[in-house]
Each structure stands twice: as C-alpha cells, then as structure tokens.
Short mmCIF file of C-alpha atoms and ligand atoms in Angstrom, two decimals:
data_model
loop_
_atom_site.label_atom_id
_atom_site.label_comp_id
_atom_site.label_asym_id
_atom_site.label_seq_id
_atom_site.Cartn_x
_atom_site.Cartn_y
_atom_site.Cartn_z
CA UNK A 1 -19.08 33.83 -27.19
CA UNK A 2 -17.78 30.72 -28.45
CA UNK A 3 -21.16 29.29 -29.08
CA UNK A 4 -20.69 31.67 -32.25
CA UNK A 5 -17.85 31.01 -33.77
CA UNK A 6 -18.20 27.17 -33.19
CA UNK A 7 -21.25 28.36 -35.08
CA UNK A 8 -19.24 29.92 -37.93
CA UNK A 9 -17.00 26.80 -38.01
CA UNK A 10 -19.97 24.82 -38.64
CA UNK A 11 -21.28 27.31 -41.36
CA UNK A 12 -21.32 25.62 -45.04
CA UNK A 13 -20.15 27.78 -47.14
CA UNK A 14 -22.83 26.81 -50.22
CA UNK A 15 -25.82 29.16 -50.18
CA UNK A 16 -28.93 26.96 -50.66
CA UNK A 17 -31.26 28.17 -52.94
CA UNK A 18 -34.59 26.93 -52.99
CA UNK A 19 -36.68 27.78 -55.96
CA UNK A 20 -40.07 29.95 -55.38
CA UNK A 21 -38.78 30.62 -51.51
CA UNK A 22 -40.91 33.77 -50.66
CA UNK A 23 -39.53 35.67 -47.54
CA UNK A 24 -41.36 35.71 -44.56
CA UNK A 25 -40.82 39.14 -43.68
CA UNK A 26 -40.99 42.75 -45.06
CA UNK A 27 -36.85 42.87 -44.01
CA UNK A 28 -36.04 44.67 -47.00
CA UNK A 29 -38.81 47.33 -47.47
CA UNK A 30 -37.31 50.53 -45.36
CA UNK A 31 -39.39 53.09 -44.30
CA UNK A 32 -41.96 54.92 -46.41
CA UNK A 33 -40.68 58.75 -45.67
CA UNK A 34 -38.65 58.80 -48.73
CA UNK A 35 -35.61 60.22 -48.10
CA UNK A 36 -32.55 58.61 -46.45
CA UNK A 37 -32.15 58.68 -42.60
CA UNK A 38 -35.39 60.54 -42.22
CA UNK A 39 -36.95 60.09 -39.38
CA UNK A 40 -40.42 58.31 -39.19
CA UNK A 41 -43.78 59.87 -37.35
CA UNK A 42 -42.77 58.56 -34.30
CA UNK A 43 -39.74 60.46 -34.24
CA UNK A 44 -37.47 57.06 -34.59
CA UNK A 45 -35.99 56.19 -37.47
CA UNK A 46 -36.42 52.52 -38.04
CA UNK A 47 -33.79 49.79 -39.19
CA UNK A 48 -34.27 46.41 -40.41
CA UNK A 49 -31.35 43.74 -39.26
CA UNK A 50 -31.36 40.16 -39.09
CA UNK A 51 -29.77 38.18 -36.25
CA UNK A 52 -29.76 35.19 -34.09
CA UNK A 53 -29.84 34.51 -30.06
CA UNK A 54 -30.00 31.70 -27.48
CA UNK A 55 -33.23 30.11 -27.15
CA UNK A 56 -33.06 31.18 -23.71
CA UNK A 57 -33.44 34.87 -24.56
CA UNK A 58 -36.62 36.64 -25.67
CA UNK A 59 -37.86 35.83 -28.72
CA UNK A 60 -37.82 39.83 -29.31
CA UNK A 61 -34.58 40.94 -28.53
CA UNK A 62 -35.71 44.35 -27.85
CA UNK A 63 -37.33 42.96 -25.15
CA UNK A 64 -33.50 42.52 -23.75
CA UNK A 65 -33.02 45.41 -21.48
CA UNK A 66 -30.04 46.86 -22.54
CA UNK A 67 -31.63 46.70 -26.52
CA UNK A 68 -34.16 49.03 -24.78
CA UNK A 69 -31.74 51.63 -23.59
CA UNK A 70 -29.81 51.49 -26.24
CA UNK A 71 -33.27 52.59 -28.07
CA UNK A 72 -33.43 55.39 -25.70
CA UNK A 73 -30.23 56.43 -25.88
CA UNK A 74 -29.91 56.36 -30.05
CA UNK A 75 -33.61 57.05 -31.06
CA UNK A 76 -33.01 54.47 -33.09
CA UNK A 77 -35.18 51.24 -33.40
CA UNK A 78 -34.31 47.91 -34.95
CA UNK A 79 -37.21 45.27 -36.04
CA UNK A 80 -35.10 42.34 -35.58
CA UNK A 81 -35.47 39.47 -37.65
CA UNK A 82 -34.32 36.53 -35.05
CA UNK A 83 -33.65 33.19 -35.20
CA UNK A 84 -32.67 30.66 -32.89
CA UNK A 85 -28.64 29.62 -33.14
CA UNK A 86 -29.45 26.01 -34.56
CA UNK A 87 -31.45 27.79 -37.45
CA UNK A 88 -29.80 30.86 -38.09
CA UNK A 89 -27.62 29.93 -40.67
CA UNK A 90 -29.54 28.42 -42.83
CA UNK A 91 -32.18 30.87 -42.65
CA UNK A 92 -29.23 33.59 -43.25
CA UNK A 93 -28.34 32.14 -46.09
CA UNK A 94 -31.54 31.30 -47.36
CA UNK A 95 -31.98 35.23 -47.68
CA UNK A 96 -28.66 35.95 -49.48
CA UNK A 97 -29.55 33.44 -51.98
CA UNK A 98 -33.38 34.99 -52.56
CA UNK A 99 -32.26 38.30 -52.08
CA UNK A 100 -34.11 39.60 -49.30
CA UNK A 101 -32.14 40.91 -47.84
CA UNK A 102 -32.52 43.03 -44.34
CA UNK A 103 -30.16 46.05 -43.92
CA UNK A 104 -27.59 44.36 -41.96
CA UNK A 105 -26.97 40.95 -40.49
CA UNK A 106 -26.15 41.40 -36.83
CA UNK A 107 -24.38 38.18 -34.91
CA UNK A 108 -23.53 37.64 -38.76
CA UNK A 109 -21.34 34.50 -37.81
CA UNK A 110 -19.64 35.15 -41.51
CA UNK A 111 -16.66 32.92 -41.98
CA UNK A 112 -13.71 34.86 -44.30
CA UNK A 113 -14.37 33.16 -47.00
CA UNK A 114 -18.51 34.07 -46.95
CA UNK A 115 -17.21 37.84 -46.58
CA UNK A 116 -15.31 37.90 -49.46
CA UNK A 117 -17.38 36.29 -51.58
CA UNK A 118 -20.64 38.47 -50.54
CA UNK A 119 -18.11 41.29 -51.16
CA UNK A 120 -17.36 40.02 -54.38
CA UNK A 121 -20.94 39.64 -55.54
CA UNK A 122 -21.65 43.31 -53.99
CA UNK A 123 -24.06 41.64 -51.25
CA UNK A 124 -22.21 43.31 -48.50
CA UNK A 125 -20.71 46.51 -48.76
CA UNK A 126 -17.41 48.26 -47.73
CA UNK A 127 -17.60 50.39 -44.49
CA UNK A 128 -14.10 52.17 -44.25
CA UNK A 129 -15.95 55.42 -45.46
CA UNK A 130 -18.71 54.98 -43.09
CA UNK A 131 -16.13 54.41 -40.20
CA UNK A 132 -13.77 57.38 -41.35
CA UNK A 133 -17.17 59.97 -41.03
CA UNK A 134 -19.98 58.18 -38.56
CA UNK A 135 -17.92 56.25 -36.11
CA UNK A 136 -15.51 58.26 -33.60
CA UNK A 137 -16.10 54.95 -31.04
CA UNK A 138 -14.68 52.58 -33.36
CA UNK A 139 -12.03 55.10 -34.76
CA UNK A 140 -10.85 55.32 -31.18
CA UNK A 141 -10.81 51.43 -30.43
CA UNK A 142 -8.39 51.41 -33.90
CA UNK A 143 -6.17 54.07 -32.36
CA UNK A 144 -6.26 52.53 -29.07
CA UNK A 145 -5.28 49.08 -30.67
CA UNK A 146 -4.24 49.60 -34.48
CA UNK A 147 -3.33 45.97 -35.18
CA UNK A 148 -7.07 45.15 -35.82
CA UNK A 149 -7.56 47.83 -38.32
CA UNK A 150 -5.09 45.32 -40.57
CA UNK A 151 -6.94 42.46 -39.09
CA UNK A 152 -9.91 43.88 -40.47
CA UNK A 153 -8.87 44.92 -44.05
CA UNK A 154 -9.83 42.70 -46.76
CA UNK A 155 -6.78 41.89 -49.39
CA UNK A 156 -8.64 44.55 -51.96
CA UNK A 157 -7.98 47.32 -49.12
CA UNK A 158 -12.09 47.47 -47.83
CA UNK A 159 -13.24 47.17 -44.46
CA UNK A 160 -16.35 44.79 -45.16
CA UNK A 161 -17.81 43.98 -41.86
CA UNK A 162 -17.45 45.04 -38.09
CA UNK A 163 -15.60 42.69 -36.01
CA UNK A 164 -15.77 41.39 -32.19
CA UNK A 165 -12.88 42.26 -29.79
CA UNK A 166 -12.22 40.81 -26.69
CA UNK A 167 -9.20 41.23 -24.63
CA UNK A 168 -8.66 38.76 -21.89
CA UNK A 169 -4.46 38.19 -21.25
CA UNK A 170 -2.43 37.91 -24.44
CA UNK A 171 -0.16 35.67 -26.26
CA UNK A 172 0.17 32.01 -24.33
CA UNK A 173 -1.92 33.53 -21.65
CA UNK A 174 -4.76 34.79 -23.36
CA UNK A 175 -8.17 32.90 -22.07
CA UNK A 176 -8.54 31.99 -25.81
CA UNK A 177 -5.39 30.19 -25.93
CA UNK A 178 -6.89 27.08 -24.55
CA UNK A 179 -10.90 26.30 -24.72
CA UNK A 180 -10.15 22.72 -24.20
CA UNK A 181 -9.98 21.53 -20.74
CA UNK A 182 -10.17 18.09 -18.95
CA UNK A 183 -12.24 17.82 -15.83
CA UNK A 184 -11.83 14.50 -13.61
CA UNK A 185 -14.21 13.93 -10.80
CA UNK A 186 -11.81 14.07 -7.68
CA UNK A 187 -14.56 13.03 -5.47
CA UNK A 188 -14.87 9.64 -7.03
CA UNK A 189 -10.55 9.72 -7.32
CA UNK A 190 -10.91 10.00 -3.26
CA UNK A 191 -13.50 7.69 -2.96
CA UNK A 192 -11.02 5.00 -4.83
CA UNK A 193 -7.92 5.93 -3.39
CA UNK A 194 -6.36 7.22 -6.38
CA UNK A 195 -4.10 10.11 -7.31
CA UNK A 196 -4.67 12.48 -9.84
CA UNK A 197 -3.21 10.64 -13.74
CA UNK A 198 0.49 12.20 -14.54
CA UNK A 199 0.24 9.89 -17.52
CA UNK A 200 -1.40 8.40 -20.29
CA UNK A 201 -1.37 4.89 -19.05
CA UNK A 202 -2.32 6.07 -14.82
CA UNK A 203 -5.69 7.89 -16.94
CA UNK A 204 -6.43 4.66 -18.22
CA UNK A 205 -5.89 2.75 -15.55
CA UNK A 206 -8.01 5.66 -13.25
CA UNK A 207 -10.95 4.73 -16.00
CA UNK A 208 -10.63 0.97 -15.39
CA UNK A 209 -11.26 1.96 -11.63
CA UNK A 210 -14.09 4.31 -12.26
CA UNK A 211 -15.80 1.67 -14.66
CA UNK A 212 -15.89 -1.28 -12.26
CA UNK A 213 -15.98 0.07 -8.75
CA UNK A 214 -18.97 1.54 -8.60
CA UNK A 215 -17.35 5.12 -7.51
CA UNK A 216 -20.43 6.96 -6.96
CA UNK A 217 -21.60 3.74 -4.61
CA UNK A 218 -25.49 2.91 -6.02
CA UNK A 219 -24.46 -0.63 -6.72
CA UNK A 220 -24.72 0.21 -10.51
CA UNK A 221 -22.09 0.03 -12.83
CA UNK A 222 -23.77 3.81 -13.96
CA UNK A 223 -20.81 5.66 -14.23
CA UNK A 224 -19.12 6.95 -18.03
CA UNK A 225 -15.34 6.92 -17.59
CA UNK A 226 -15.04 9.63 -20.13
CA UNK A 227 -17.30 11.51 -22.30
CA UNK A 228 -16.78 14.46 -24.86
CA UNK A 229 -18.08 15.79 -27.75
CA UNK A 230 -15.84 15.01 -30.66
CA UNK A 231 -14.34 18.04 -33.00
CA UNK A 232 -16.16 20.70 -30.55
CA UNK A 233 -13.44 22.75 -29.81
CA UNK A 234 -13.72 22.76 -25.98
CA UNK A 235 -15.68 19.33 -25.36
CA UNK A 236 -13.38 17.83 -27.81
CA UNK A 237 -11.18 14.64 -26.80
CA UNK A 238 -8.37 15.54 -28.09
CA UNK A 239 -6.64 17.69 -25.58
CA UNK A 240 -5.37 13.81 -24.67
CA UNK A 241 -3.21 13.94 -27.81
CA UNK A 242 -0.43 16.25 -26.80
CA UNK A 243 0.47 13.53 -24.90
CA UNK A 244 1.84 11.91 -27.93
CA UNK A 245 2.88 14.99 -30.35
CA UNK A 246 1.70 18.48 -31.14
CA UNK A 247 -1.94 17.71 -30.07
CA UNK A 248 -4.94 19.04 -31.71
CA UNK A 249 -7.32 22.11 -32.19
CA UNK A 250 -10.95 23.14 -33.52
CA UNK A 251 -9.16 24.10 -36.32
CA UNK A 252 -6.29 20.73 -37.07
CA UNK A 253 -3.64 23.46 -37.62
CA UNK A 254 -0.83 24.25 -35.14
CA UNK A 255 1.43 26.61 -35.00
CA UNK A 256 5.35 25.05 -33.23
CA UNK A 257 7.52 26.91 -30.97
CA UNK A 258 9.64 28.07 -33.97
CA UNK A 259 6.63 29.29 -36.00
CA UNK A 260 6.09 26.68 -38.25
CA UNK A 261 2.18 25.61 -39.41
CA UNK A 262 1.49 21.92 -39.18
CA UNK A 263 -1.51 20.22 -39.94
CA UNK A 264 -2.55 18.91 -36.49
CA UNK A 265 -3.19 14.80 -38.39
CA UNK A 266 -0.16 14.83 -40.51
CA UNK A 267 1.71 14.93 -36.68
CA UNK A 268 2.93 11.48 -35.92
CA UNK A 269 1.79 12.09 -32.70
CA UNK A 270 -1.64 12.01 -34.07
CA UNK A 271 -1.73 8.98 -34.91
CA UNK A 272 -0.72 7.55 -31.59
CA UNK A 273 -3.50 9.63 -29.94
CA UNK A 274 -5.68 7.79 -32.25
CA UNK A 275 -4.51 4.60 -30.89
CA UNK A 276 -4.61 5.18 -27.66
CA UNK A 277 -8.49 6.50 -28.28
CA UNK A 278 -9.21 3.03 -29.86
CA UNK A 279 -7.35 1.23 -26.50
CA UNK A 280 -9.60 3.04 -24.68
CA UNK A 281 -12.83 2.61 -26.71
CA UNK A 282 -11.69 -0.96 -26.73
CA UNK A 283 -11.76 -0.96 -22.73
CA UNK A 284 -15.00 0.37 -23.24
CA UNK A 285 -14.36 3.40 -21.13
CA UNK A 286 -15.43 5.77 -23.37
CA UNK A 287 -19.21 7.46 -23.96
CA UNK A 288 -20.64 6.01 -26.60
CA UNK A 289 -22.80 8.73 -27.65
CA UNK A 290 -19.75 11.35 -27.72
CA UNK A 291 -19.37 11.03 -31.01
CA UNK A 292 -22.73 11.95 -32.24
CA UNK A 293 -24.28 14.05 -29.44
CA UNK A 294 -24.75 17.46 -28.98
CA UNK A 295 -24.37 19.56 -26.36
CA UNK A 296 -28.26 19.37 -24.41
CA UNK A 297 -27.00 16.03 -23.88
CA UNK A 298 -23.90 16.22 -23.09
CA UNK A 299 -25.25 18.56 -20.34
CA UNK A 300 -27.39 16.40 -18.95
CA UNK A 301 -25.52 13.87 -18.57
CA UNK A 302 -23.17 16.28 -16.64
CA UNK A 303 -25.41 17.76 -14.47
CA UNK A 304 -25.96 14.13 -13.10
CA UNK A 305 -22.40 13.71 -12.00
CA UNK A 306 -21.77 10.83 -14.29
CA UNK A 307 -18.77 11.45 -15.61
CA UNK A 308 -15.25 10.62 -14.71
CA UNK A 309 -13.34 12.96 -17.30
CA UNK A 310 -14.92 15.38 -19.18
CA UNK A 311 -13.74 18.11 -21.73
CA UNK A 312 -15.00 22.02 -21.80
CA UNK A 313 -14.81 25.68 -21.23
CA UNK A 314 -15.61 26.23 -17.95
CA UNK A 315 -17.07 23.15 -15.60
CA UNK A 316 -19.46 25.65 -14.32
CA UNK A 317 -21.14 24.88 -17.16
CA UNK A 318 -21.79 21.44 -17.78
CA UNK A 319 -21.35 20.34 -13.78
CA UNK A 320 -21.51 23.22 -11.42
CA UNK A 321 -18.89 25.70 -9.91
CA UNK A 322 -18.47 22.99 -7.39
CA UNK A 323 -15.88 20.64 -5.89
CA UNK A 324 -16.82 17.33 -7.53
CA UNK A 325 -14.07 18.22 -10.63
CA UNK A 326 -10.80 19.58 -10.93
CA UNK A 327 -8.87 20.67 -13.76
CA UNK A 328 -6.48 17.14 -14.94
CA UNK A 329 -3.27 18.98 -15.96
CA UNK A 330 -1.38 17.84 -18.84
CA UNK A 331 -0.64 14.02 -19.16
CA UNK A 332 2.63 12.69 -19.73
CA UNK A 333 2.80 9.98 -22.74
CA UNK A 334 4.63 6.83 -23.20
CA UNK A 335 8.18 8.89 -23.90
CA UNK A 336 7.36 11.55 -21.27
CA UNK A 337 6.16 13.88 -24.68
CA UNK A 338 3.83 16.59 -22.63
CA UNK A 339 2.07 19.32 -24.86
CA UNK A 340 -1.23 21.32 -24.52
CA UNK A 341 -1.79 22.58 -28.24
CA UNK A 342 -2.67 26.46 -28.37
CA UNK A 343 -5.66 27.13 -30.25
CA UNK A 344 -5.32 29.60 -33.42
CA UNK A 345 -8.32 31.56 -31.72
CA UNK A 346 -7.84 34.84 -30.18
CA UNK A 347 -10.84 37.24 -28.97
CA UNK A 348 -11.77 38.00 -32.53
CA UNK A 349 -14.31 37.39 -34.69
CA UNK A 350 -14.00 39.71 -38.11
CA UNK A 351 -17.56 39.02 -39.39
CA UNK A 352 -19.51 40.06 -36.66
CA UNK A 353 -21.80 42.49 -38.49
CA UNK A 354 -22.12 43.46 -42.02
CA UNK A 355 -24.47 46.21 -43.60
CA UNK A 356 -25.57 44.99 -47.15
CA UNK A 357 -26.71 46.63 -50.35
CA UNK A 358 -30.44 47.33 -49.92
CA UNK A 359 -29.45 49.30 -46.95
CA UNK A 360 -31.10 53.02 -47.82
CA UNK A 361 -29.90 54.55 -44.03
CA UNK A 362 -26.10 53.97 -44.21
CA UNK A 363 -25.31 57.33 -42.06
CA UNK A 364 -28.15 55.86 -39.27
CA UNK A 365 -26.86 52.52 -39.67
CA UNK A 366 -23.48 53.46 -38.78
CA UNK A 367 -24.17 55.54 -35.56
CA UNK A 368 -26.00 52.92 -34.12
CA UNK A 369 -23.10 50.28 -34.57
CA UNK A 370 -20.77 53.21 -33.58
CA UNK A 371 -22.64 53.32 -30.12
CA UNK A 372 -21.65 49.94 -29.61
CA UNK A 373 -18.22 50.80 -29.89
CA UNK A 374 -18.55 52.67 -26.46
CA UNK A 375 -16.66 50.99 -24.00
CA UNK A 376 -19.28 50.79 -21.27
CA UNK A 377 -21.53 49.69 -23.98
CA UNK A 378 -19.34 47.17 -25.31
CA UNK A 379 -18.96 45.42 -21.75
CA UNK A 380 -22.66 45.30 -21.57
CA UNK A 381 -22.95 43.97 -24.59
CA UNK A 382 -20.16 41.27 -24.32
CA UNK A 383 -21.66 40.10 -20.86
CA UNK A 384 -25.18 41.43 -19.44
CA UNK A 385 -26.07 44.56 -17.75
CA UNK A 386 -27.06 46.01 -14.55
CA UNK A 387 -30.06 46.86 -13.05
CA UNK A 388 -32.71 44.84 -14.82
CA UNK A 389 -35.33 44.19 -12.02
CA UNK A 390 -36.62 40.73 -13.90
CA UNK A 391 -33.66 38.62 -13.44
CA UNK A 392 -30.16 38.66 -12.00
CA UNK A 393 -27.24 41.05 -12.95
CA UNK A 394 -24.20 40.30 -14.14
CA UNK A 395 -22.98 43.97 -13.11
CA UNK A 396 -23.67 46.64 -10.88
CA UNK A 397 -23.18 50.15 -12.52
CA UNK A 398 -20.57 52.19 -9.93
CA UNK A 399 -22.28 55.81 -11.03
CA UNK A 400 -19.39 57.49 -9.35
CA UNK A 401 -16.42 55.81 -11.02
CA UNK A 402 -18.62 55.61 -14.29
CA UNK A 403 -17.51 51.71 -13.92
CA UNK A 404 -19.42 48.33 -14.25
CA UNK A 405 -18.45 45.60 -11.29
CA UNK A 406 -19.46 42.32 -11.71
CA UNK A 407 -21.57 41.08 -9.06
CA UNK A 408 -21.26 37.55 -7.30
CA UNK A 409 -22.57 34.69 -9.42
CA UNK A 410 -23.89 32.94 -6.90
CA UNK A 411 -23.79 29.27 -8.04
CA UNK A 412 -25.43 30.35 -11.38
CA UNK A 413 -24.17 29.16 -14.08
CA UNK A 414 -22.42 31.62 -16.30
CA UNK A 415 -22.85 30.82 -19.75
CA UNK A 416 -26.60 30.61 -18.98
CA UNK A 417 -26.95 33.74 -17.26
CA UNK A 418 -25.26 35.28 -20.14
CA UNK A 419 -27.09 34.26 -22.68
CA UNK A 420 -30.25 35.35 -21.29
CA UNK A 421 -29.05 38.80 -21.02
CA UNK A 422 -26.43 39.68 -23.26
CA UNK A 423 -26.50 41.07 -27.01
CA UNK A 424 -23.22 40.50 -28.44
CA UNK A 425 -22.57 42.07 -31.91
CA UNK A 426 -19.88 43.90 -33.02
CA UNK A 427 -17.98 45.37 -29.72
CA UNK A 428 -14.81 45.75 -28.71
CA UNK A 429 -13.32 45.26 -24.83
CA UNK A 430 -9.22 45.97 -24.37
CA UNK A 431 -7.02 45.02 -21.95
CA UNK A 432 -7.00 48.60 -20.66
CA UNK A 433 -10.58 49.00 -19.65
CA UNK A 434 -9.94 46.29 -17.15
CA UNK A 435 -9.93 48.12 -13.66
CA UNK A 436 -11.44 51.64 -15.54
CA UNK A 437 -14.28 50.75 -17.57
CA UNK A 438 -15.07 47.30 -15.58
CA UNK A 439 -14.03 44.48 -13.61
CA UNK A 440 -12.67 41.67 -14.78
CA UNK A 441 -15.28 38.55 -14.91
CA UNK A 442 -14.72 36.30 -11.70
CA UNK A 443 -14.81 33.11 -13.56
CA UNK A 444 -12.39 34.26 -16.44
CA UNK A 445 -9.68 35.39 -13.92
CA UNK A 446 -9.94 31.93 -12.15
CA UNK A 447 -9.89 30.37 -15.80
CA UNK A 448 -6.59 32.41 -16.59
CA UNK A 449 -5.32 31.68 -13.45
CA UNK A 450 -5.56 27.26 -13.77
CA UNK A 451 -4.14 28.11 -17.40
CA UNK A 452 -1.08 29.90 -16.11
CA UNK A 453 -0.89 26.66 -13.45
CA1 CA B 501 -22.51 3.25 -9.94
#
C-alpha cells in the first residue's frame, strides 16, 4: 500500500499536454446497446476503467483471481486499461489532458489538490448521490466509522472520489505512525564485539567498525556502513534526526506534543541532523548511490547482506524475515534529545477511485465499487485471497466462521507476495473486523508490536 501513495507524493500536479496525442485505446466509447446500464449480448454489462499494478502482476488484471470472482459474483466486467506503477501517472494524466477519458480511474493515486481541481473543471464527478442510492456497503462502513464521511467531503460539500481505509492500531500506535525504521546487522555487531548504538556518536563509531574490519570476513573492505534512499518515506535517512530535534517525515511537517504544526527544516534540530549526515558522509560511511537510487537497487544491494544500517518498512522486504537485522531503537543525541517523528499518514488514501464525466453507467458503476465495500471483499482486496491453485495464499477462507485466516508466510517475502495477488482500490478494513471478518496479518502485528517497544 505505500508503494501508492509514495506514488501520489511523487505525482506532479501539471497535466502534460502533448499536442496531436491520439489515445491508444477505445476507453471512452461504452457499449453500443444504447441505453444506460443495459446489459450487453453476453449478458455482462461492460465498464471501461483505467488503473495501474506491480509489474509483478498480470498484465490483465482480470487475470488476478479474485478480479475473476468478483466478475462472477457482479456480472459485471471491466476492460482495464493498465499500466505499470512507474508509468501510470503520466499516462493518467496524459488522458485528462486529451480527454479520453475511461469511466473511472481505479488505483487513481489523486493527490487533494488533483481532485479538486478535476472537480473544478467537471472531469470527475460528485458521488454522494450515487452512495446515498447504489451503495449500502459503503453506507455501512460510514455508519460503522462516520469520521471518514468528513474526511471524505470536499470544502463545496461533494463526495468526489472513493477513498482507501485501513485500520491497523490507532493514534501513536497505529502501524502508519512510523514507516521509517532503522535496521543494523547484529550479526556483523557480534562478529565485532559491539553493542547495539544508544547514541549518535556509538552509531558512528559502530560504522567506523563496520567500514574497516571487514565484518562479513571476505578480506574485502565490501561492506556499506549505511545506505537509504533519501526523501522515501520509509528508506529515508532521516529517522537519525530526532536525535537532534523534532525529526523528519515524507511529508517535512510535524505535528508537537501540544498540537502545534512545524515545518520539519525550520527545526533547529534539523540542521544538526544535517551536520551530523555530512560527518558521516565525510567518514565516508555512507552509500553513495542513496541519494539517487531507486528502490530495485536498493534491494539488491540488500538481499546481499551488505549493509550495516538500513532504513524501511518491514526488513522482510529488502533482507529477509531473518536474524541478520534488528530493529536500532531510537538514538540518543549529543544533549540526550531522543524523538521518533510520527508521520502525518494514517490508513487513508481519499483519492483512491474516481468515476469521471463520460461515464454513461453511473448506477452499474456504483454497485461494482459498492461490492468492494464488503468486508470480506475488502480484506481480499487489501491483501490477496485464498484458494488460487497457481501460486501461494495469503488466506485460507474458514467457510464455517465466514472468516479469512492468514496462512504462514513461509520465508516469502510479503510485499512481493502481495503484489502479485492483490487488487487494492477503494476498500475499507476497521479495527472491528479484526478477529470476525479476518486475522490480523502476522507481519503487521510483529511490526506494531517493535513500535510499541
Ligand atoms: Ca568485507
């Protein structure tokens, strides 16, 4: 999930408009039978959305499994329009600019500000109506949980997209509170005979050691101290800076204790990070690529062990579920100053779906975005189904209990698993359909739990 809204960080606002751009596809031409949410001669009715998806996953997502049932289930089919993450915003807004446009834009990745400006120019219409008569699922997630139905509500009073809910702990201990961890390789600490840093200056001094005594013992001087990716939200560096003051997020805006918004570089303490980033550049201790590379290489470079402190999500991703790395709790600085900085994040993502205005099969449209308001759809959705006989299963559906249980992971990585499998969208999971409608994901509860710690 965060892959899309570092992905709706990164999306620039402009709409590029290239003269005499003809559209690749039909997107915007609906179906021939005339009348609105008809159905055509194969007894489906047939909707045109535009989206984007790993390159891991099937080219087609209706070649996802749980696309397919929820074909069955609907009678509804989508001819996707789907583009790789690294493309899909340009291409996105490549069709708002030329105008055509599919019915609805599905993984939309639309910032605030695009919403109300395709709301302003009528690109995007307003779905309160459509909610209000169509979508009992959703109407019951705003009932359940009525705080996102304000969340949702543009400053004119419309509802102009579908959001993304996902409940994992709240306040301080939501999972979302923090995306930016440090992992230090404790097998090399062992190997060197030091303790895990406290401080600022015992990290530095751990670096120095991993630099020049050949911790991983190939006679090579091989090893990167520390590597990151810089402004990445989790693989960002700057975790180190609450050390020194308020710290940093993905977003340079904190919120202090007593509620007032700071501007994470305007923080004195900033600027002290800073320095003690260009000590340790200076030591040469830190990657040199990880301010320019992205995250294929950042991987790789993980998945070799060759890192002595590293910044992300969940190690399972970038170096195994394995005891090689441990979680480096927060460093004291120079004055004893210790802070981790709370993102501004929370499970939410307002723009996850919009309809626009050449959509002629609003009342269709609707029940098939309603469906994925369904709770055991929306867990599906969120993480990967069960029962798909190509590949491994996130869940196993408990019939009797009407439940989904996650199954073991088994050393696989989850990220990747999950993006092979899963749909995302517009979905919503609460904290009360933990122990009813599913389980709770083994990784996340051991993420909440080194949080809490
Ligand atoms: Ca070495």
């Amino acid at each position: 999930m965060k892959r899309f809204k570092k992905a709706s960080i990164a999306i620039i606002a402009a709409m590029v408009i290239i003269s005499g751009c003809s559209g690749s596809d039909d997107s915007n031409v609906n179906d021939a039978e005339g009348s609105n949410d008809g159905s055509s001669s194969n007894g489906k009715v047939t909707l045109h959305f535009m989206t984007q998806s790993s390159p891991l996953a099937p080219a087609d997502p209706n070649e996802k499994l749980i696309f397919k049932r929820l074909e069955e289930k609907t009678g509804i089919h989508i001819d996707w329009q789907n583009y790789t993450w690294d493309q899909f915003a340009e291409k996105r807004n490549l069709a708002i600019a030329s105008g055509e446009l599919p019915d609805a834009i599905f993984d939309a990745a639309l910032s605030d500000y695009d919403l109300l400006k395709l709301a302003k120019e009528g690109t995007i219409i307003p779905v309160e109506d459509l909610i209000e008569q169509h979508m009992p699922n959703f109407k019951q997630v705003l009932e359940q949980a009525p705080e996102y139905r304000a969340m949702i509500t543009a400053p004119d009073g419309h509802i102009y997209s579908f959001p993304w809910i996902e409940e994992l702990g709240s306040g301080k201990e939501s999972i979302h509170s923090v995306d930016d961890f440090p992992w230090i390789n404790v097998e090399w600490l062992d190997k060197l005979g030091l303790k895990m840093p406290t401080t600022t200056e015992e990290l530095k001094q751990v670096l120095i050691a991993f630099k020049t005594q050949d911790p991983n013992g190939n006679g090579k001087a091989d090893e990167i101290p520390m590597s990151f990716i810089s402004n990445s939200g989790g693989e960002d560096v700057k975790f180190l800076f609450g050390s020194f003051g308020l710290g940093d997020n993905w977003d340079h805006t904190i919120v202090t204790n007593e509620g007032k918004v700071v501007f994470a570089p305007a923080d004195n303490g900033y600027k002290e990070g800073v320095k003690y980033l260009h000590d340790l550049f200076k030591e040469g201790l830190i990657d040199i690529e990880a301010f320019e590379q992205d995250w294929n290489t950042y991987l790789a470079k993980g998945k070799e062990n060759r890192y002595g402190l590293y910044f992300t999500w969940d190690k399972a991703n970038v170096t195994g579920m394995n005891d090689t790395y441990d979680l480096m709790p927060a460093l004291e600085g120079p004055d004893g100053h210790k802070n981790v900085a709370r993102t501004n994040g929370m499970g939410f993502d307002r723009g996850r779906m919009v309809i626009t205005e050449a959509n002629e099969k609003l009342e269709t449209t609707a029940k098939w975005i309603d469906s994925l308001y369904e709770p055991l759809q929306s867990v599906q959705n969120n993480w990967g189904t069960y029962g798909d006989e190509k590949q491994q299963n996130i869940f196993e559906l408990d019939e009797a209990n009407n439940m989904l249980k996650h199954l073991p992971l088994d050393g696989t990585p989850p990220w990747e698993l999950r993006q092979k499998t899963f749909v995302g969208g517009p979905l919503a999971i609460l904290d009360e359909y933990y122990g009813t409608v599913t389980t709770k994901p083994d990784d996340a509860a051991w993420r909440l739990d080194l949080m809490k710690k």
